[in-house]
Amino acid sequence: MGTFTYGSRQVIHVDDWTLAHLQVAIGVKLHLKESFHLSWTNDHEGDGGRGAVWISPGVALVYTFSDSPWPSLNSKWVEALVQSANTPEGMTVLLEPRPLVLHSTSQRQGIWT
């Protein structure tokens, strides 16, 4: 479990895989000098709450990973995160888009699962 620290106060706990994608997506927006909301849910804490921060250039961002290797990222997920930043809700920590998988037993029958 990694952490995303925004400024000196806001600490968000995020799994390393998600955090790596957020780092790239946030970097894209800030490189373009664009500000936006970052929204997330607190489902892992069991309270069903949510949070949001206003991300803007000039505020310190710290990404701390519990695992050291840099993963091969899912570019479609990064793209979806960047696009979500352009909505009224802002960049939302979305579930990773997964491709449809065709199982070999279903393929013979022509059924998608």
PDB file of C-alpha atoms in Angstrom:
ATOM      1  CA  MET A   1       0.000   0.000   0.000  1.00  0.00           C
ATOM      2  CA  GLY A   2       1.445   3.319  -1.086  1.00  0.00           C
ATOM      3  CA  THR A   3       0.578   6.876  -0.119  1.00  0.00           C
ATOM      4  CA  PHE A   4      -0.157  10.036  -2.042  1.00  0.00           C
ATOM      5  CA  THR A   5       0.612  13.162  -0.015  1.00  0.00           C
ATOM      6  CA  TYR A   6      -0.804  16.445  -1.274  1.00  0.00           C
ATOM      7  CA  GLY A   7       0.700  19.560   0.245  1.00  0.00           C
ATOM      8  CA  SER A   8       1.688  18.985   3.842  1.00  0.00           C
ATOM      9  CA  ARG A   9      -1.630  17.691   5.195  1.00  0.00           C
ATOM     10  CA  GLN A  10      -3.620  15.386   2.928  1.00  0.00           C
ATOM     11  CA  VAL A  11      -2.419  11.765   2.890  1.00  0.00           C
ATOM     12  CA  ILE A  12      -4.309   9.247   0.756  1.00  0.00           C
ATOM     13  CA  HIS A  13      -3.572   5.515   1.027  1.00  0.00           C
ATOM     14  CA  VAL A  14      -3.638   3.831  -2.381  1.00  0.00           C
ATOM     15  CA  ASP A  15      -2.377   0.468  -3.625  1.00  0.00           C
ATOM     16  CA  ASP A  16       0.897   0.780  -5.551  1.00  0.00           C
ATOM     17  CA  TRP A  17      -0.619  -0.299  -8.886  1.00  0.00           C
ATOM     18  CA  THR A  18      -3.278   2.430  -8.765  1.00  0.00           C
ATOM     19  CA  LEU A  19      -0.817   4.987  -7.397  1.00  0.00           C
ATOM     20  CA  ALA A  20       1.571   4.474 -10.339  1.00  0.00           C
ATOM     21  CA  HIS A  21      -1.277   5.182 -12.781  1.00  0.00           C
ATOM     22  CA  LEU A  22      -2.385   8.241 -10.808  1.00  0.00           C
ATOM     23  CA  GLN A  23       1.169   9.577 -10.784  1.00  0.00           C
ATOM     24  CA  VAL A  24       1.356   9.493 -14.576  1.00  0.00           C
ATOM     25  CA  ALA A  25      -2.194  10.842 -15.119  1.00  0.00           C
ATOM     26  CA  ILE A  26      -1.706  13.700 -12.639  1.00  0.00           C
ATOM     27  CA  GLY A  27       1.679  14.431 -14.230  1.00  0.00           C
ATOM     28  CA  VAL A  28       0.047  14.739 -17.659  1.00  0.00           C
ATOM     29  CA  LYS A  29      -2.487  17.288 -16.392  1.00  0.00           C
ATOM     30  CA  LEU A  30       0.082  19.327 -14.434  1.00  0.00           C
ATOM     31  CA  HIS A  31       2.488  19.310 -17.385  1.00  0.00           C
ATOM     32  CA  LEU A  32      -0.304  21.030 -19.325  1.00  0.00           C
ATOM     33  CA  LYS A  33      -0.650  23.491 -16.398  1.00  0.00           C
ATOM     34  CA  GLU A  34      -4.236  22.320 -15.795  1.00  0.00           C
ATOM     35  CA  SER A  35      -5.841  22.248 -12.344  1.00  0.00           C
ATOM     36  CA  PHE A  36      -8.569  19.766 -11.432  1.00  0.00           C
ATOM     37  CA  HIS A  37     -10.265  17.903  -8.589  1.00  0.00           C
ATOM     38  CA  LEU A  38      -8.999  14.463  -7.575  1.00  0.00           C
ATOM     39  CA  SER A  39     -11.790  12.381  -6.032  1.00  0.00           C
ATOM     40  CA  TRP A  40     -11.728   8.985  -4.331  1.00  0.00           C
ATOM     41  CA  THR A  41     -13.863   6.766  -2.136  1.00  0.00           C
ATOM     42  CA  ASN A  42     -12.878   5.377   1.243  1.00  0.00           C
ATOM     43  CA  ASP A  43     -14.287   1.919   0.596  1.00  0.00           C
ATOM     44  CA  HIS A  44     -11.181   0.232   2.002  1.00  0.00           C
ATOM     45  CA  GLU A  45     -11.893   1.843   5.378  1.00  0.00           C
ATOM     46  CA  GLY A  46     -15.429   0.471   5.418  1.00  0.00           C
ATOM     47  CA  ASP A  47     -17.101   3.807   6.057  1.00  0.00           C
ATOM     48  CA  GLY A  48     -18.266   4.373   2.476  1.00  0.00           C
ATOM     49  CA  GLY A  49     -17.074   7.992   2.607  1.00  0.00           C
ATOM     50  CA  ARG A  50     -15.297   9.920  -0.089  1.00  0.00           C
ATOM     51  CA  GLY A  51     -12.747  12.685  -0.406  1.00  0.00           C
ATOM     52  CA  ALA A  52     -11.477  15.220  -2.906  1.00  0.00           C
ATOM     53  CA  VAL A  53      -8.611  17.696  -3.255  1.00  0.00           C
ATOM     54  CA  TRP A  54      -7.982  20.484  -5.750  1.00  0.00           C
ATOM     55  CA  ILE A  55      -4.795  19.617  -7.655  1.00  0.00           C
ATOM     56  CA  SER A  56      -2.916  22.588  -9.049  1.00  0.00           C
ATOM     57  CA  PRO A  57       0.628  23.362 -10.193  1.00  0.00           C
ATOM     58  CA  GLY A  58       2.887  24.608  -7.421  1.00  0.00           C
ATOM     59  CA  VAL A  59       1.580  22.361  -4.622  1.00  0.00           C
ATOM     60  CA  ALA A  60       3.944  19.638  -3.425  1.00  0.00           C
ATOM     61  CA  LEU A  61       2.984  16.095  -4.418  1.00  0.00           C
ATOM     62  CA  VAL A  62       4.700  13.074  -2.888  1.00  0.00           C
ATOM     63  CA  TYR A  63       4.141   9.521  -4.130  1.00  0.00           C
ATOM     64  CA  THR A  64       5.466   6.827  -1.788  1.00  0.00           C
ATOM     65  CA  PHE A  65       5.409   3.227  -2.988  1.00  0.00           C
ATOM     66  CA  SER A  66       5.793   0.150  -0.817  1.00  0.00           C
ATOM     67  CA  ASP A  67       7.206  -1.817  -3.781  1.00  0.00           C
ATOM     68  CA  SER A  68      10.310  -0.619  -5.623  1.00  0.00           C
ATOM     69  CA  PRO A  69      10.017  -1.839  -9.251  1.00  0.00           C
ATOM     70  CA  TRP A  70       8.258   0.465 -11.719  1.00  0.00           C
ATOM     71  CA  PRO A  71       5.365  -1.507 -13.268  1.00  0.00           C
ATOM     72  CA  SER A  72       4.385  -1.671 -16.929  1.00  0.00           C
ATOM     73  CA  LEU A  73       1.356   0.603 -16.934  1.00  0.00           C
ATOM     74  CA  ASN A  74      -2.041   0.119 -18.537  1.00  0.00           C
ATOM     75  CA  SER A  75      -2.144   3.070 -20.977  1.00  0.00           C
ATOM     76  CA  LYS A  76      -5.931   2.784 -21.345  1.00  0.00           C
ATOM     77  CA  TRP A  77      -6.328   3.298 -17.592  1.00  0.00           C
ATOM     78  CA  VAL A  78      -4.022   6.339 -17.618  1.00  0.00           C
ATOM     79  CA  GLU A  79      -6.041   7.751 -20.529  1.00  0.00           C
ATOM     80  CA  ALA A  80      -9.339   7.138 -18.678  1.00  0.00           C
ATOM     81  CA  LEU A  81      -8.001   8.893 -15.565  1.00  0.00           C
ATOM     82  CA  VAL A  82      -6.803  11.898 -17.597  1.00  0.00           C
ATOM     83  CA  GLN A  83     -10.168  12.130 -19.384  1.00  0.00           C
ATOM     84  CA  SER A  84     -12.065  11.915 -16.088  1.00  0.00           C
ATOM     85  CA  ALA A  85     -10.220  15.049 -14.911  1.00  0.00           C
ATOM     86  CA  ASN A  86     -12.140  17.006 -17.569  1.00  0.00           C
ATOM     87  CA  THR A  87     -15.518  16.188 -15.972  1.00  0.00           C
ATOM     88  CA  PRO A  88     -17.315  18.245 -13.299  1.00  0.00           C
ATOM     89  CA  GLU A  89     -16.448  15.540 -10.730  1.00  0.00           C
ATOM     90  CA  GLY A  90     -12.768  15.738 -11.621  1.00  0.00           C
ATOM     91  CA  MET A  91     -10.240  12.931 -11.882  1.00  0.00           C
ATOM     92  CA  THR A  92     -11.847  10.014 -10.125  1.00  0.00           C
ATOM     93  CA  VAL A  93      -9.949   6.962  -8.976  1.00  0.00           C
ATOM     94  CA  LEU A  94     -11.704   4.656 -11.431  1.00  0.00           C
ATOM     95  CA  LEU A  95     -11.493   0.892 -11.603  1.00  0.00           C
ATOM     96  CA  GLU A  96      -8.938  -0.322 -14.090  1.00  0.00           C
ATOM     97  CA  PRO A  97     -10.523  -1.046 -17.477  1.00  0.00           C
ATOM     98  CA  ARG A  98     -10.160  -4.738 -18.266  1.00  0.00           C
ATOM     99  CA  PRO A  99     -10.353  -6.233 -21.762  1.00  0.00           C
ATOM    100  CA  LEU A 100     -13.012  -8.827 -22.441  1.00  0.00           C
ATOM    101  CA  VAL A 101     -11.574 -12.306 -22.204  1.00  0.00           C
ATOM    102  CA  LEU A 102     -12.680 -15.064 -24.510  1.00  0.00           C
ATOM    103  CA  HIS A 103     -12.397 -18.434 -22.773  1.00  0.00           C
ATOM    104  CA  SER A 104     -11.295 -21.308 -24.979  1.00  0.00           C
ATOM    105  CA  THR A 105     -14.278 -23.533 -24.040  1.00  0.00           C
ATOM    106  CA  SER A 106     -16.716 -20.730 -24.794  1.00  0.00           C
ATOM    107  CA  GLN A 107     -14.965 -19.858 -28.049  1.00  0.00           C
ATOM    108  CA  ARG A 108     -16.021 -23.129 -29.629  1.00  0.00           C
ATOM    109  CA  GLN A 109     -19.619 -22.379 -28.698  1.00  0.00           C
ATOM    110  CA  GLY A 110     -19.419 -18.732 -29.773  1.00  0.00           C
ATOM    111  CA  ILE A 111     -20.221 -17.420 -26.277  1.00  0.00           C
ATOM    112  CA  TRP A 112     -18.433 -14.384 -24.855  1.00  0.00           C
ATOM    113  CA  THR A 113     -17.766 -14.329 -21.120  1.00  0.00           C
TER     114      THR A 113
END
